[in-house]
XYZ file of C-alpha atoms in Angstrom:
443
model
C 122.008 -233.976 -54.478
C 122.568 -230.257 -54.924
C 121.841 -229.185 -58.468
C 124.642 -227.402 -60.326
C 123.813 -223.804 -61.046
C 123.055 -223.365 -64.734
C 123.984 -220.535 -67.055
C 121.521 -217.660 -67.216
C 120.867 -215.310 -70.131
C 123.531 -212.792 -69.100
C 126.123 -215.545 -68.469
C 125.579 -217.059 -71.906
C 125.699 -213.673 -73.646
C 129.046 -212.881 -71.991
C 130.400 -216.328 -72.916
C 129.488 -215.801 -76.585
C 131.191 -212.381 -76.586
C 134.263 -213.820 -74.836
C 134.502 -216.710 -77.319
C 134.356 -214.469 -80.397
C 136.230 -211.270 -79.580
C 139.871 -212.174 -80.066
C 142.880 -210.545 -81.666
C 141.690 -210.580 -85.279
C 139.954 -207.190 -85.140
C 143.377 -205.542 -84.621
C 144.611 -206.886 -87.988
C 141.992 -208.358 -90.339
C 140.406 -204.978 -91.136
C 143.396 -204.336 -93.420
C 142.846 -207.599 -95.321
C 139.095 -206.997 -95.669
C 139.671 -203.410 -96.860
C 142.303 -204.525 -99.388
C 139.708 -206.821 -100.991
C 136.910 -204.209 -100.926
C 136.192 -201.838 -103.795
C 134.377 -199.280 -101.639
C 133.553 -198.465 -98.001
C 129.976 -199.675 -98.564
C 131.312 -203.028 -99.793
C 133.683 -203.164 -96.800
C 131.009 -202.602 -94.143
C 128.603 -204.987 -95.918
C 131.199 -207.742 -95.504
C 131.292 -207.199 -91.724
C 127.481 -207.157 -91.455
C 127.077 -210.351 -93.492
C 129.951 -211.951 -91.574
C 127.991 -211.297 -88.375
C 124.826 -212.775 -89.883
C 126.731 -215.927 -90.913
C 128.145 -216.148 -87.381
C 124.595 -215.915 -86.005
C 123.407 -218.752 -88.277
C 126.361 -220.867 -87.158
C 126.030 -220.129 -83.447
C 122.322 -221.049 -83.404
C 123.068 -224.229 -85.375
C 125.760 -225.269 -82.899
C 123.486 -224.384 -79.992
C 120.908 -226.911 -81.192
C 123.614 -229.509 -81.811
C 124.789 -228.962 -78.232
C 121.219 -229.384 -76.935
C 120.670 -232.599 -78.879
C 124.091 -234.051 -78.095
C 125.120 -232.626 -74.693
C 128.543 -234.079 -74.043
C 131.905 -232.678 -72.956
C 134.141 -232.076 -75.958
C 131.104 -232.218 -78.193
C 132.675 -230.261 -81.043
C 135.169 -233.004 -81.862
C 132.926 -235.931 -80.882
C 130.021 -235.080 -83.202
C 132.116 -236.060 -86.220
C 132.492 -239.628 -84.929
C 128.756 -239.808 -84.162
C 127.528 -238.488 -87.509
C 130.210 -239.493 -90.031
C 132.453 -242.410 -90.966
C 135.318 -242.841 -88.440
C 137.939 -242.054 -91.109
C 136.238 -238.721 -91.860
C 135.961 -238.000 -88.134
C 139.655 -238.755 -87.617
C 140.759 -236.683 -90.618
C 138.614 -233.644 -89.832
C 139.441 -233.639 -86.109
C 143.142 -233.711 -86.974
C 142.897 -230.831 -89.449
C 140.907 -228.846 -86.861
C 143.869 -229.242 -84.492
C 146.199 -228.081 -87.274
C 143.854 -225.172 -87.966
C 143.980 -224.252 -84.260
C 147.776 -224.391 -84.380
C 147.808 -222.182 -87.491
C 145.378 -219.803 -85.793
C 147.707 -219.588 -82.779
C 150.631 -218.854 -85.102
C 148.568 -216.222 -86.939
C 147.604 -214.442 -83.722
C 151.239 -214.570 -82.550
C 152.144 -212.872 -85.837
C 149.523 -210.165 -85.193
C 151.224 -209.441 -81.878
C 154.697 -209.484 -83.461
C 153.585 -206.980 -86.131
C 152.804 -204.532 -83.323
C 155.830 -205.206 -81.110
C 158.501 -205.631 -83.837
C 158.730 -201.875 -84.662
C 159.622 -201.277 -80.995
C 162.551 -203.720 -81.306
C 163.741 -203.345 -84.904
C 164.132 -200.147 -86.929
C 162.736 -201.688 -90.102
C 161.369 -205.147 -89.199
C 161.076 -207.779 -91.918
C 158.563 -210.629 -92.089
C 161.411 -212.888 -90.896
C 161.902 -210.735 -87.769
C 158.176 -210.865 -87.035
C 158.056 -214.632 -87.563
C 161.002 -215.065 -85.156
C 159.248 -212.993 -82.466
C 156.063 -215.052 -82.905
C 158.045 -218.286 -82.787
C 159.926 -217.145 -79.669
C 156.643 -216.398 -77.873
C 155.296 -219.858 -78.717
C 158.501 -221.637 -77.623
C 158.640 -219.557 -74.422
C 155.163 -220.638 -73.361
C 155.889 -224.207 -74.451
C 158.751 -224.187 -71.945
C 156.557 -222.642 -69.248
C 153.881 -225.292 -69.789
C 156.481 -228.087 -69.743
C 157.521 -226.954 -66.260
C 153.925 -227.308 -65.159
C 153.433 -223.582 -64.574
C 150.048 -222.093 -65.382
C 148.699 -218.609 -65.838
C 145.903 -218.308 -63.298
C 142.332 -217.650 -64.381
C 142.575 -214.269 -62.659
C 145.490 -213.295 -64.911
C 143.515 -214.416 -67.957
C 140.537 -212.336 -66.822
C 142.748 -209.276 -66.369
C 144.131 -209.681 -69.885
C 140.586 -210.119 -71.236
C 139.645 -206.823 -69.577
C 142.706 -205.202 -71.211
C 141.578 -206.485 -74.617
C 138.014 -205.183 -74.202
C 139.394 -201.849 -72.970
C 141.557 -201.570 -76.097
C 138.491 -202.168 -78.279
C 136.567 -199.463 -76.410
C 139.501 -197.031 -76.759
C 139.489 -197.575 -80.519
C 135.735 -196.926 -80.625
C 136.173 -193.753 -78.544
C 138.289 -192.288 -81.358
C 135.059 -191.798 -83.345
C 134.111 -188.993 -80.942
C 137.224 -186.937 -81.789
C 136.507 -185.448 -85.262
C 139.771 -183.496 -85.133
C 141.583 -186.834 -85.548
C 139.757 -187.770 -88.755
C 141.723 -188.433 -91.912
C 141.373 -185.452 -94.265
C 142.311 -187.298 -97.455
C 139.435 -188.015 -99.849
C 137.679 -191.311 -99.089
C 136.739 -193.732 -101.833
C 133.003 -193.524 -102.428
C 131.761 -195.796 -105.179
C 128.134 -196.151 -106.167
C 127.275 -199.841 -106.151
C 126.425 -201.293 -109.539
C 123.334 -203.419 -109.978
C 125.400 -205.902 -112.019
C 127.538 -208.278 -109.936
C 130.474 -209.751 -111.837
C 132.450 -212.902 -111.084
C 135.336 -210.663 -110.020
C 133.082 -208.894 -107.482
C 132.038 -212.251 -106.000
C 135.658 -213.366 -105.805
C 136.754 -210.208 -103.986
C 133.749 -210.474 -101.668
C 134.876 -213.987 -100.753
C 138.417 -212.751 -100.041
C 137.069 -210.022 -97.741
C 134.685 -212.488 -96.076
C 137.650 -214.781 -95.391
C 139.176 -212.079 -93.178
C 135.870 -211.379 -91.432
C 135.336 -215.116 -90.821
C 138.622 -215.321 -88.924
C 137.586 -212.379 -86.746
C 134.104 -213.763 -86.012
C 135.365 -217.278 -85.195
C 134.858 -218.928 -81.815
C 131.061 -219.192 -81.647
C 131.280 -222.897 -82.578
C 132.219 -223.565 -78.960
C 128.597 -222.823 -77.975
C 128.132 -226.502 -78.793
C 129.568 -227.298 -75.355
C 126.907 -225.401 -73.381
C 123.672 -227.067 -74.503
C 123.036 -228.919 -71.222
C 124.404 -226.128 -69.028
C 121.839 -223.420 -69.892
C 118.811 -222.630 -67.792
C 115.597 -222.750 -69.857
C 117.549 -223.442 -73.087
C 114.599 -223.039 -75.462
C 114.443 -219.330 -74.587
C 117.872 -218.441 -73.222
C 120.042 -220.113 -75.870
C 118.704 -218.137 -78.858
C 118.338 -214.940 -76.823
C 121.868 -215.135 -75.391
C 123.447 -216.013 -78.734
C 121.506 -213.373 -80.696
C 122.282 -210.703 -78.063
C 125.949 -211.713 -78.004
C 126.321 -211.674 -81.799
C 124.533 -208.310 -82.084
C 126.859 -206.793 -79.462
C 129.881 -208.226 -81.296
C 128.684 -206.902 -84.675
C 128.058 -203.472 -83.113
C 131.557 -203.452 -81.576
C 133.235 -204.634 -84.785
C 131.360 -202.125 -86.961
C 132.260 -199.352 -84.523
C 135.954 -200.307 -84.502
C 135.993 -200.532 -88.292
C 134.251 -197.175 -88.583
C 136.964 -195.752 -86.330
C 139.657 -197.200 -88.606
C 137.827 -195.798 -91.625
C 137.506 -192.276 -90.204
C 140.921 -191.986 -88.529
C 143.144 -193.817 -91.041
C 141.061 -193.433 -94.205
C 139.727 -196.196 -96.434
C 142.471 -195.949 -99.078
C 145.229 -195.992 -96.444
C 143.535 -198.815 -94.507
C 144.113 -201.145 -97.452
C 147.893 -200.994 -97.000
C 148.500 -199.876 -93.405
C 149.920 -202.294 -90.846
C 149.520 -201.868 -87.102
C 146.217 -200.064 -87.691
C 145.115 -200.034 -84.053
C 148.446 -198.576 -82.913
C 148.107 -195.759 -85.463
C 144.666 -194.843 -84.098
C 145.973 -194.725 -80.524
C 149.012 -192.716 -81.654
C 146.681 -190.062 -83.086
C 144.717 -190.049 -79.832
C 147.528 -190.133 -77.264
C 150.742 -189.485 -79.154
C 153.733 -191.766 -79.655
C 153.747 -192.953 -76.046
C 150.122 -194.102 -76.441
C 151.116 -196.107 -79.515
C 153.913 -197.849 -77.584
C 151.702 -198.630 -74.594
C 148.935 -200.004 -76.842
C 151.405 -202.191 -78.776
C 152.808 -203.646 -75.543
C 149.328 -204.302 -74.103
C 148.222 -205.973 -77.320
C 151.289 -208.215 -77.284
C 150.474 -209.199 -73.687
C 146.949 -210.119 -74.759
C 148.460 -212.205 -77.571
C 150.649 -214.033 -75.048
C 147.521 -214.886 -73.044
C 145.878 -216.312 -76.183
C 149.008 -218.336 -77.002
C 149.037 -219.732 -73.465
C 145.336 -220.648 -73.527
C 145.655 -222.579 -76.801
C 148.801 -224.332 -75.588
C 146.836 -225.365 -72.499
C 143.608 -226.439 -74.203
C 144.582 -228.148 -77.467
C 146.954 -230.752 -75.969
C 144.030 -231.741 -73.719
C 141.874 -232.239 -76.802
C 144.613 -234.453 -78.249
C 144.741 -236.346 -74.946
C 140.963 -236.896 -75.014
C 141.155 -238.020 -78.647
C 143.844 -240.518 -77.636
C 141.661 -241.844 -74.794
C 138.867 -242.349 -77.335
C 141.230 -244.192 -79.671
C 141.135 -241.433 -82.313
C 144.846 -240.602 -81.880
C 147.661 -243.081 -81.022
C 148.265 -244.043 -77.380
C 151.485 -241.986 -77.258
C 149.394 -238.812 -76.935
C 148.189 -240.034 -73.521
C 151.721 -239.790 -72.109
C 151.708 -237.573 -69.049
C 154.261 -236.241 -66.598
C 152.329 -237.052 -63.424
C 154.629 -234.998 -61.205
C 154.059 -231.781 -63.136
C 150.656 -232.734 -64.603
C 151.912 -232.059 -68.153
C 150.801 -233.833 -71.323
C 154.326 -233.926 -72.707
C 153.755 -235.647 -76.079
C 150.539 -233.794 -76.924
C 152.007 -230.421 -75.886
C 155.212 -231.027 -77.859
C 153.330 -232.180 -80.966
C 150.954 -229.210 -80.924
C 153.801 -226.718 -80.390
C 155.788 -228.313 -83.213
C 152.839 -227.832 -85.583
C 152.657 -224.130 -84.615
C 156.370 -223.639 -85.317
C 156.217 -225.575 -88.610
C 153.362 -223.346 -89.796
C 155.555 -220.278 -89.198
C 158.396 -221.854 -91.172
C 156.206 -222.293 -94.247
C 154.021 -219.180 -93.840
C 155.691 -216.238 -92.147
C 153.026 -213.689 -93.123
C 149.593 -213.355 -91.571
C 147.718 -213.341 -94.900
C 149.277 -216.710 -95.792
C 148.275 -218.266 -92.466
C 144.810 -216.717 -92.809
C 144.166 -218.506 -96.115
C 145.427 -221.852 -94.810
C 143.494 -221.618 -91.520
C 140.185 -220.559 -93.069
C 140.393 -223.264 -95.764
C 140.763 -225.930 -93.059
C 138.011 -224.213 -91.052
C 135.742 -224.278 -94.099
C 135.937 -228.076 -94.126
C 135.490 -228.371 -90.361
C 132.674 -225.811 -90.078
C 130.637 -227.122 -93.014
C 130.822 -230.738 -91.854
C 130.262 -229.994 -88.158
C 127.214 -227.822 -88.931
C 125.959 -230.572 -91.251
C 125.699 -232.824 -88.184
C 122.418 -231.058 -87.338
C 120.665 -232.891 -90.180
C 121.714 -236.288 -88.780
C 120.973 -235.370 -85.172
C 117.493 -234.013 -85.954
C 116.508 -237.441 -87.303
C 118.203 -239.489 -84.600
C 116.959 -237.417 -81.652
C 113.330 -236.761 -82.591
C 112.369 -238.142 -79.202
C 113.974 -235.059 -77.585
C 111.619 -232.614 -79.323
C 109.317 -230.783 -76.904
C 111.376 -231.894 -73.903
C 112.907 -228.487 -73.148
C 115.874 -228.625 -75.533
C 116.612 -225.738 -77.870
C 115.177 -226.160 -81.379
C 116.041 -223.376 -83.814
C 113.494 -221.590 -85.945
C 113.941 -221.173 -89.714
C 115.359 -224.699 -89.988
C 116.905 -225.769 -92.372
C 117.486 -222.283 -93.828
C 119.988 -221.133 -91.183
C 122.325 -224.169 -91.254
C 122.127 -224.344 -95.064
C 123.115 -220.666 -95.396
C 125.966 -221.197 -92.942
C 127.282 -224.269 -94.770
C 126.990 -222.576 -98.182
C 128.876 -219.530 -96.866
C 131.833 -221.666 -95.792
C 131.769 -223.691 -99.010
C 131.864 -220.353 -100.854
C 134.830 -219.075 -98.815
C 136.679 -222.386 -99.246
C 136.080 -222.241 -103.019
C 137.366 -218.649 -103.171
C 140.563 -219.693 -101.363
C 140.965 -222.577 -103.825
C 140.837 -220.051 -106.682
C 142.892 -217.216 -105.172
C 145.372 -219.252 -103.075
C 145.339 -222.758 -104.602
C 148.603 -223.770 -102.877
C 146.971 -223.577 -99.420
C 143.820 -225.350 -100.571
C 145.902 -228.138 -102.131
C 148.034 -228.415 -98.977
C 144.920 -228.554 -96.784
C 143.289 -231.197 -98.976
C 146.451 -233.333 -98.986
C 146.727 -233.065 -95.192
C 143.106 -234.236 -94.821
C 143.692 -237.147 -97.247
C 146.883 -238.182 -95.402
C 145.104 -238.255 -92.045
C 142.241 -240.316 -93.477
C 144.812 -242.741 -94.904
C 146.543 -242.904 -91.514
C 143.214 -243.842 -89.936
C 142.946 -246.952 -92.119
C 146.581 -247.839 -91.387
C 146.050 -247.502 -87.606
C 142.717 -249.309 -87.834
C 144.267 -252.198 -89.754
C 147.106 -252.514 -87.217
C 144.655 -252.439 -84.330
C 142.627 -255.255 -85.907
C 145.800 -257.291 -86.477
C 146.802 -256.852 -82.803
C 143.349 -258.002 -81.672
């Protein structure tokens, strides 16, 4: 049989970059700056956020090597934890994905709303985001699909926008002339400093997210022991360099003090570079890129729900499919409904950010913790060509502690979202026992 071509170093590096660079960098800089006391503090958050992402990506790479299976990210919970925990966490990950979709749709609406309304409110922006989600729900129900070529074009647009923002650094005449906040760091770190660092790291975590999907490529990489760490490290370093460059552009063009409160930061940079028409064009392009992201998540997450139903994790109803149009009607409708419900209860990006990252903190910490179980159960795979990270267990421990820290900070600063997230997890775990009991009774 002809062997399937495996991923090389360059392929893997590009995949890592594609997984991580999303829409967050066009919005979360404001949230990170608002929680930072100085520019030094602000840039430190982005550097440490990149280091945490590196620890996580290498941890997931080894998990993927030791447990190479399609859909590995949701299946490792069932392999390493009690089924009720697996069910509960997989369900809140789906909710987190829905909240993330809603948050990104809000990012796009923040840019496009000023072109439609004279003085847009958070309600106007939420309605635009909701309309985009419902529009693509309808498109997916009809069985229509954006082609991969269209997605690639929109990815190129997104990368181009990032590079345009970085190019602004080379135009000193555009720099903000207002005094920048320069604070000499104190050697004493207070509890308040730690709390604000956690708030800033929450925003950076959203922007660096996506690397966990490296778990799905463990068996697909050529010479994984060398190429996995090299590709991931190269990818993360490129991402950190791009993010630091974009943030430096924001800092120089907008100014650190103004960055804390300015919305539509990327559009302001392009307006200074190309005038008002440049701002409008950038806002429209960014909204198009958001639509592509909305479409991708509406395509992928219902399929995860379908797979979970096939495995008996979700009820059989989620397997319902319109064979004529090849549409997972129940799964697609349920996922879309969650996205819309999130916007009803949280119509501002910072609210969705707290809720999403709290759920992610649970999912990330527990999924990364699977490495400790898999290392024991798959000792026989050592020295067989799989990837085995160095500095174990330091890297996974640091990663897990970072997300526990961020989750704790959210519990202190936004307890309502932490309580809601915890209740949702508890409800899903309870539902597992109810479904499990019914299944036993039917047998």
